[in-house]
Amino acid sequence: MPSKSQLAVALSKLKGFDKPKDALEQYRTDGDTAADLLHKAQLIDGIEGKRVADLGAGTGILGIGCLQLGASHVTFVEIDEEAITLLEENLAPFAQDRREIIHGGVQHVQADIVVMNPPFGVQRTHADRPFLLAAFSSAPIIYSLHLAGSEGFLDALCNEHGYARTHTWDYELQLARSMKHHRQRTHRTAAIGVRLERRQPL
Ligand code: SAH
């Protein structure tokens, strides 16, 4: 099993978006953030042997990290065909029977754990809402990245759907520098990684 730093190095080498699309809020998670979040998931829930869904998979860094940590199967859901071409290249080293790509909008996928870095709603407020709803329908455990300050929105939505936020970690994400509305070449944004858990029925 790779260590956190080995995982970060391996994930940093994956292909990212060629020409990130503003409207889809395409920004890849960097290798260090992905490795840190997945390492936490490995310690808390164990990724090994689990079925994982990566919603809005992009070029696949989160789901591929799960494959490297021993997930039995990962389903990648992605709407953009160009991203899927790169995702397929990144997935080439992994056995076909451990992975599946669904080309389509975010949707229910039966899984043990969801991992996702959904659109933050920089373009559209709460663009992450449909991702969270799909995640709730898919798995009892969710690891997800959101804009810092989303806690109130997350907790309200979780509460409505029988989930609770059990962990929150601070990250700084570098949004795609190609996004036209960003003046600087690099744009760092305060983000949070959260673990959401389905509450046991009383
Ligand atoms: N998970 C990747 C990509 C994050 S960017 C990573 O962590 O690097 C968000 C991704 O969601 C993009 O690839 C975008 O194309 C995809 N996306 C946006 N709206 C979507 C939708 N409605 N259904 C499925 N994927 C969507």
Short mmCIF file of C-alpha atoms and ligand atoms in Angstrom, two decimals:
data_model
loop_
_atom_site.label_atom_id
_atom_site.label_comp_id
_atom_site.label_asym_id
_atom_site.label_seq_id
_atom_site.Cartn_x
_atom_site.Cartn_y
_atom_site.Cartn_z
CA MET A 1 0.00 0.00 0.00
CA PRO A 2 1.52 3.41 -0.90
CA SER A 3 2.30 5.90 1.89
CA LYS A 4 0.66 9.31 1.79
CA SER A 5 3.72 10.91 0.19
CA GLN A 6 4.10 8.07 -2.35
CA LEU A 7 0.44 8.51 -3.22
CA ALA A 8 0.88 12.29 -3.62
CA VAL A 9 3.82 11.78 -6.00
CA ALA A 10 1.95 9.18 -8.07
CA LEU A 11 -1.24 11.27 -8.25
CA SER A 12 0.69 14.43 -9.20
CA LYS A 13 1.87 12.64 -12.35
CA LEU A 14 -1.64 12.03 -13.70
CA LYS A 15 -2.90 14.01 -16.64
CA GLY A 16 -4.99 17.06 -15.76
CA PHE A 17 -7.44 18.97 -17.96
CA ASP A 18 -6.00 20.19 -21.27
CA LYS A 19 -8.31 23.15 -21.61
CA PRO A 20 -10.42 23.45 -18.45
CA LYS A 21 -14.01 24.52 -19.18
CA ASP A 22 -15.31 27.40 -17.10
CA ALA A 23 -18.94 26.38 -17.38
CA LEU A 24 -18.21 22.94 -15.89
CA GLU A 25 -15.87 24.40 -13.25
CA GLN A 26 -13.08 22.09 -14.24
CA TYR A 27 -10.16 22.33 -11.83
CA ARG A 28 -8.27 19.25 -10.87
CA THR A 29 -7.51 18.44 -7.28
CA ASP A 30 -3.74 18.69 -6.71
CA GLY A 31 -1.84 15.55 -5.76
CA ASP A 32 -1.08 16.63 -2.17
CA THR A 33 -4.70 17.49 -1.36
CA ALA A 34 -6.02 14.31 -2.98
CA ALA A 35 -3.47 12.14 -1.15
CA ASP A 36 -4.19 13.85 2.17
CA LEU A 37 -7.97 13.44 1.92
CA LEU A 38 -7.75 9.83 0.71
CA HIS A 39 -5.21 8.94 3.36
CA LYS A 40 -7.67 10.19 5.97
CA ALA A 41 -10.42 8.11 4.35
CA GLN A 42 -8.11 5.09 4.46
CA LEU A 43 -7.44 5.59 8.19
CA ILE A 44 -11.05 6.28 9.17
CA ASP A 45 -13.05 3.95 6.92
CA GLY A 46 -10.54 1.83 5.03
CA ILE A 47 -10.59 2.11 1.23
CA GLU A 48 -9.21 -1.38 0.67
CA GLY A 49 -11.85 -3.75 -0.68
CA LYS A 50 -14.49 -1.00 -0.92
CA ARG A 51 -16.66 -0.03 -3.86
CA VAL A 52 -16.12 3.66 -4.59
CA ALA A 53 -17.98 6.21 -6.72
CA ASP A 54 -16.10 9.29 -7.99
CA LEU A 55 -18.75 11.84 -9.01
CA GLY A 56 -17.60 14.53 -11.46
CA ALA A 57 -14.42 12.52 -11.85
CA GLY A 58 -12.66 14.81 -14.34
CA THR A 59 -9.34 13.17 -15.18
CA GLY A 60 -9.82 10.82 -12.23
CA ILE A 61 -7.36 11.78 -9.50
CA LEU A 62 -9.64 10.94 -6.54
CA GLY A 63 -10.93 7.61 -7.84
CA ILE A 64 -7.48 6.58 -9.08
CA GLY A 65 -6.09 7.33 -5.62
CA CYS A 66 -8.72 4.91 -4.27
CA LEU A 67 -7.63 2.24 -6.77
CA GLN A 68 -4.07 2.73 -5.57
CA LEU A 69 -5.27 2.31 -1.98
CA GLY A 70 -6.86 -1.02 -2.84
CA ALA A 71 -10.50 -0.21 -3.64
CA SER A 72 -12.12 -3.29 -5.18
CA HIS A 73 -13.96 -1.20 -7.80
CA VAL A 74 -14.34 2.47 -8.73
CA THR A 75 -17.13 3.98 -10.85
CA PHE A 76 -16.17 7.30 -12.44
CA VAL A 77 -19.07 9.57 -13.45
CA GLU A 78 -18.18 12.45 -15.77
CA ILE A 79 -20.21 14.55 -18.19
CA ASP A 80 -17.41 15.91 -20.37
CA GLU A 81 -16.10 13.78 -23.21
CA GLU A 82 -12.69 15.47 -23.41
CA ALA A 83 -12.11 14.84 -19.71
CA ILE A 84 -13.10 11.21 -20.23
CA THR A 85 -10.46 10.77 -22.94
CA LEU A 86 -7.79 11.88 -20.43
CA LEU A 87 -9.40 9.79 -17.69
CA GLU A 88 -9.13 6.70 -19.90
CA GLU A 89 -5.41 7.37 -20.40
CA ASN A 90 -4.90 7.76 -16.65
CA LEU A 91 -6.80 4.52 -16.05
CA ALA A 92 -4.83 2.43 -18.56
CA PRO A 93 -2.59 0.77 -15.91
CA PHE A 94 -5.57 -0.50 -13.88
CA ALA A 95 -7.38 -3.77 -14.49
CA GLN A 96 -10.62 -3.34 -16.45
CA ASP A 97 -12.69 -5.27 -13.93
CA ARG A 98 -11.83 -2.77 -11.16
CA ARG A 99 -13.16 0.29 -12.94
CA GLU A 100 -16.06 1.65 -14.93
CA ILE A 101 -16.71 5.03 -16.55
CA ILE A 102 -20.23 6.40 -16.81
CA HIS A 103 -20.39 9.20 -19.38
CA GLY A 104 -23.25 11.31 -18.13
CA GLY A 105 -24.59 13.72 -15.56
CA VAL A 106 -24.04 13.10 -11.91
CA GLN A 107 -26.28 10.25 -10.78
CA HIS A 108 -26.90 7.44 -8.33
CA VAL A 109 -24.16 4.80 -8.25
CA GLN A 110 -24.37 2.01 -5.68
CA ALA A 111 -21.17 2.27 -3.59
CA ASP A 112 -19.66 2.01 -0.11
CA ILE A 113 -17.90 5.38 -0.32
CA VAL A 114 -18.31 8.46 -2.55
CA VAL A 115 -15.30 10.68 -3.22
CA MET A 116 -15.79 13.94 -5.07
CA ASN A 117 -14.56 17.43 -5.79
CA PRO A 118 -17.73 18.90 -7.29
CA PRO A 119 -18.12 22.30 -8.94
CA PHE A 120 -18.02 24.79 -6.09
CA GLY A 121 -20.60 27.15 -7.46
CA VAL A 122 -18.06 29.84 -8.27
CA GLN A 123 -20.08 30.22 -11.47
CA ARG A 124 -23.46 29.16 -10.11
CA THR A 125 -24.29 29.23 -6.41
CA HIS A 126 -24.48 25.75 -4.87
CA ALA A 127 -23.62 23.91 -8.05
CA ASP A 128 -22.46 21.25 -5.56
CA ARG A 129 -26.08 20.59 -4.49
CA PRO A 130 -26.95 18.00 -7.20
CA PHE A 131 -23.66 16.25 -6.47
CA LEU A 132 -24.49 16.00 -2.78
CA LEU A 133 -27.97 14.68 -3.57
CA ALA A 134 -26.52 12.02 -5.88
CA ALA A 135 -23.92 11.16 -3.23
CA PHE A 136 -26.64 10.75 -0.57
CA SER A 137 -28.47 8.31 -2.83
CA SER A 138 -25.25 6.36 -3.51
CA ALA A 139 -23.32 5.61 -0.33
CA PRO A 140 -23.38 5.84 3.48
CA ILE A 141 -19.96 7.56 3.59
CA ILE A 142 -18.96 10.63 1.55
CA TYR A 143 -15.63 12.44 1.26
CA SER A 144 -16.06 15.73 -0.54
CA LEU A 145 -14.35 19.08 -1.15
CA HIS A 146 -16.23 22.38 -0.91
CA LEU A 147 -15.61 26.11 -0.60
CA ALA A 148 -14.60 27.19 2.90
CA GLY A 149 -17.65 28.66 4.58
CA SER A 150 -20.03 26.04 3.11
CA GLU A 151 -20.55 24.39 6.49
CA GLY A 152 -23.99 25.90 7.12
CA PHE A 153 -25.26 24.92 3.67
CA LEU A 154 -23.76 21.43 4.01
CA ASP A 155 -25.23 20.83 7.45
CA ALA A 156 -28.70 21.97 6.42
CA LEU A 157 -28.70 19.69 3.37
CA CYS A 158 -27.22 16.78 5.36
CA ASN A 159 -29.84 17.21 8.01
CA GLU A 160 -32.64 17.10 5.45
CA HIS A 161 -31.30 13.84 4.03
CA GLY A 162 -30.31 11.99 7.18
CA TYR A 163 -26.57 12.63 7.03
CA ALA A 164 -24.16 14.27 9.47
CA ARG A 165 -20.83 16.02 8.95
CA THR A 166 -18.37 14.15 11.17
CA HIS A 167 -15.00 15.62 10.09
CA THR A 168 -13.81 18.85 8.47
CA TRP A 169 -10.27 19.61 7.26
CA ASP A 170 -8.91 22.86 5.82
CA TYR A 171 -7.26 22.89 2.39
CA GLU A 172 -6.07 25.49 -0.05
CA LEU A 173 -6.94 24.65 -3.63
CA GLN A 174 -5.46 26.16 -6.71
CA LEU A 175 -8.25 26.78 -9.17
CA ALA A 176 -7.44 26.47 -12.85
CA ARG A 177 -5.39 29.44 -13.87
CA SER A 178 -6.97 29.43 -17.29
CA MET A 179 -10.34 30.52 -15.93
CA LYS A 180 -10.90 33.89 -17.55
CA HIS A 181 -12.48 35.60 -14.57
CA HIS A 182 -9.35 35.07 -12.49
CA ARG A 183 -6.97 37.95 -12.92
CA GLN A 184 -3.92 36.28 -11.44
CA ARG A 185 -2.30 33.34 -13.16
CA THR A 186 -2.76 31.34 -10.00
CA HIS A 187 -5.69 31.67 -7.72
CA ARG A 188 -5.70 29.98 -4.35
CA THR A 189 -9.02 29.35 -2.69
CA ALA A 190 -9.74 28.30 0.87
CA ALA A 191 -11.57 24.98 0.79
CA ILE A 192 -12.73 22.30 3.19
CA GLY A 193 -12.67 18.55 2.90
CA VAL A 194 -15.52 16.92 4.75
CA ARG A 195 -16.58 13.44 5.77
CA LEU A 196 -20.35 12.95 5.75
CA GLU A 197 -21.99 9.89 7.24
CA ARG A 198 -25.50 8.47 6.98
CA ARG A 199 -27.13 8.42 10.40
CA GLN A 200 -28.30 5.04 11.62
CA PRO A 201 -32.07 4.78 11.74
CA LEU A 202 -33.24 5.14 15.36
N1 SAH B 1 -12.86 15.21 -9.54
C1 SAH B 1 -11.86 15.85 -10.41
C2 SAH B 1 -12.44 17.02 -11.21
C3 SAH B 1 -13.01 18.14 -10.39
S1 SAH B 1 -13.67 19.43 -11.43
C4 SAH B 1 -10.69 16.24 -9.58
O1 SAH B 1 -10.82 16.20 -8.35
O2 SAH B 1 -9.64 16.59 -10.12
C5 SAH B 1 -15.40 19.02 -11.50
C6 SAH B 1 -15.73 17.98 -12.56
O3 SAH B 1 -17.15 17.79 -12.57
C7 SAH B 1 -15.34 18.38 -13.96
O4 SAH B 1 -14.63 17.34 -14.57
C8 SAH B 1 -16.68 18.61 -14.69
O5 SAH B 1 -16.62 18.32 -16.07
C9 SAH B 1 -17.58 17.67 -13.92
N2 SAH B 1 -19.00 18.02 -13.97
C10 SAH B 1 -19.57 19.25 -13.90
N3 SAH B 1 -20.90 19.16 -13.93
C11 SAH B 1 -21.20 17.82 -14.00
C12 SAH B 1 -22.40 17.07 -14.02
N4 SAH B 1 -23.59 17.67 -13.97
N5 SAH B 1 -22.34 15.73 -14.08
C13 SAH B 1 -21.13 15.08 -14.11
N6 SAH B 1 -19.95 15.75 -14.08
C14 SAH B 1 -19.98 17.09 -14.03
#
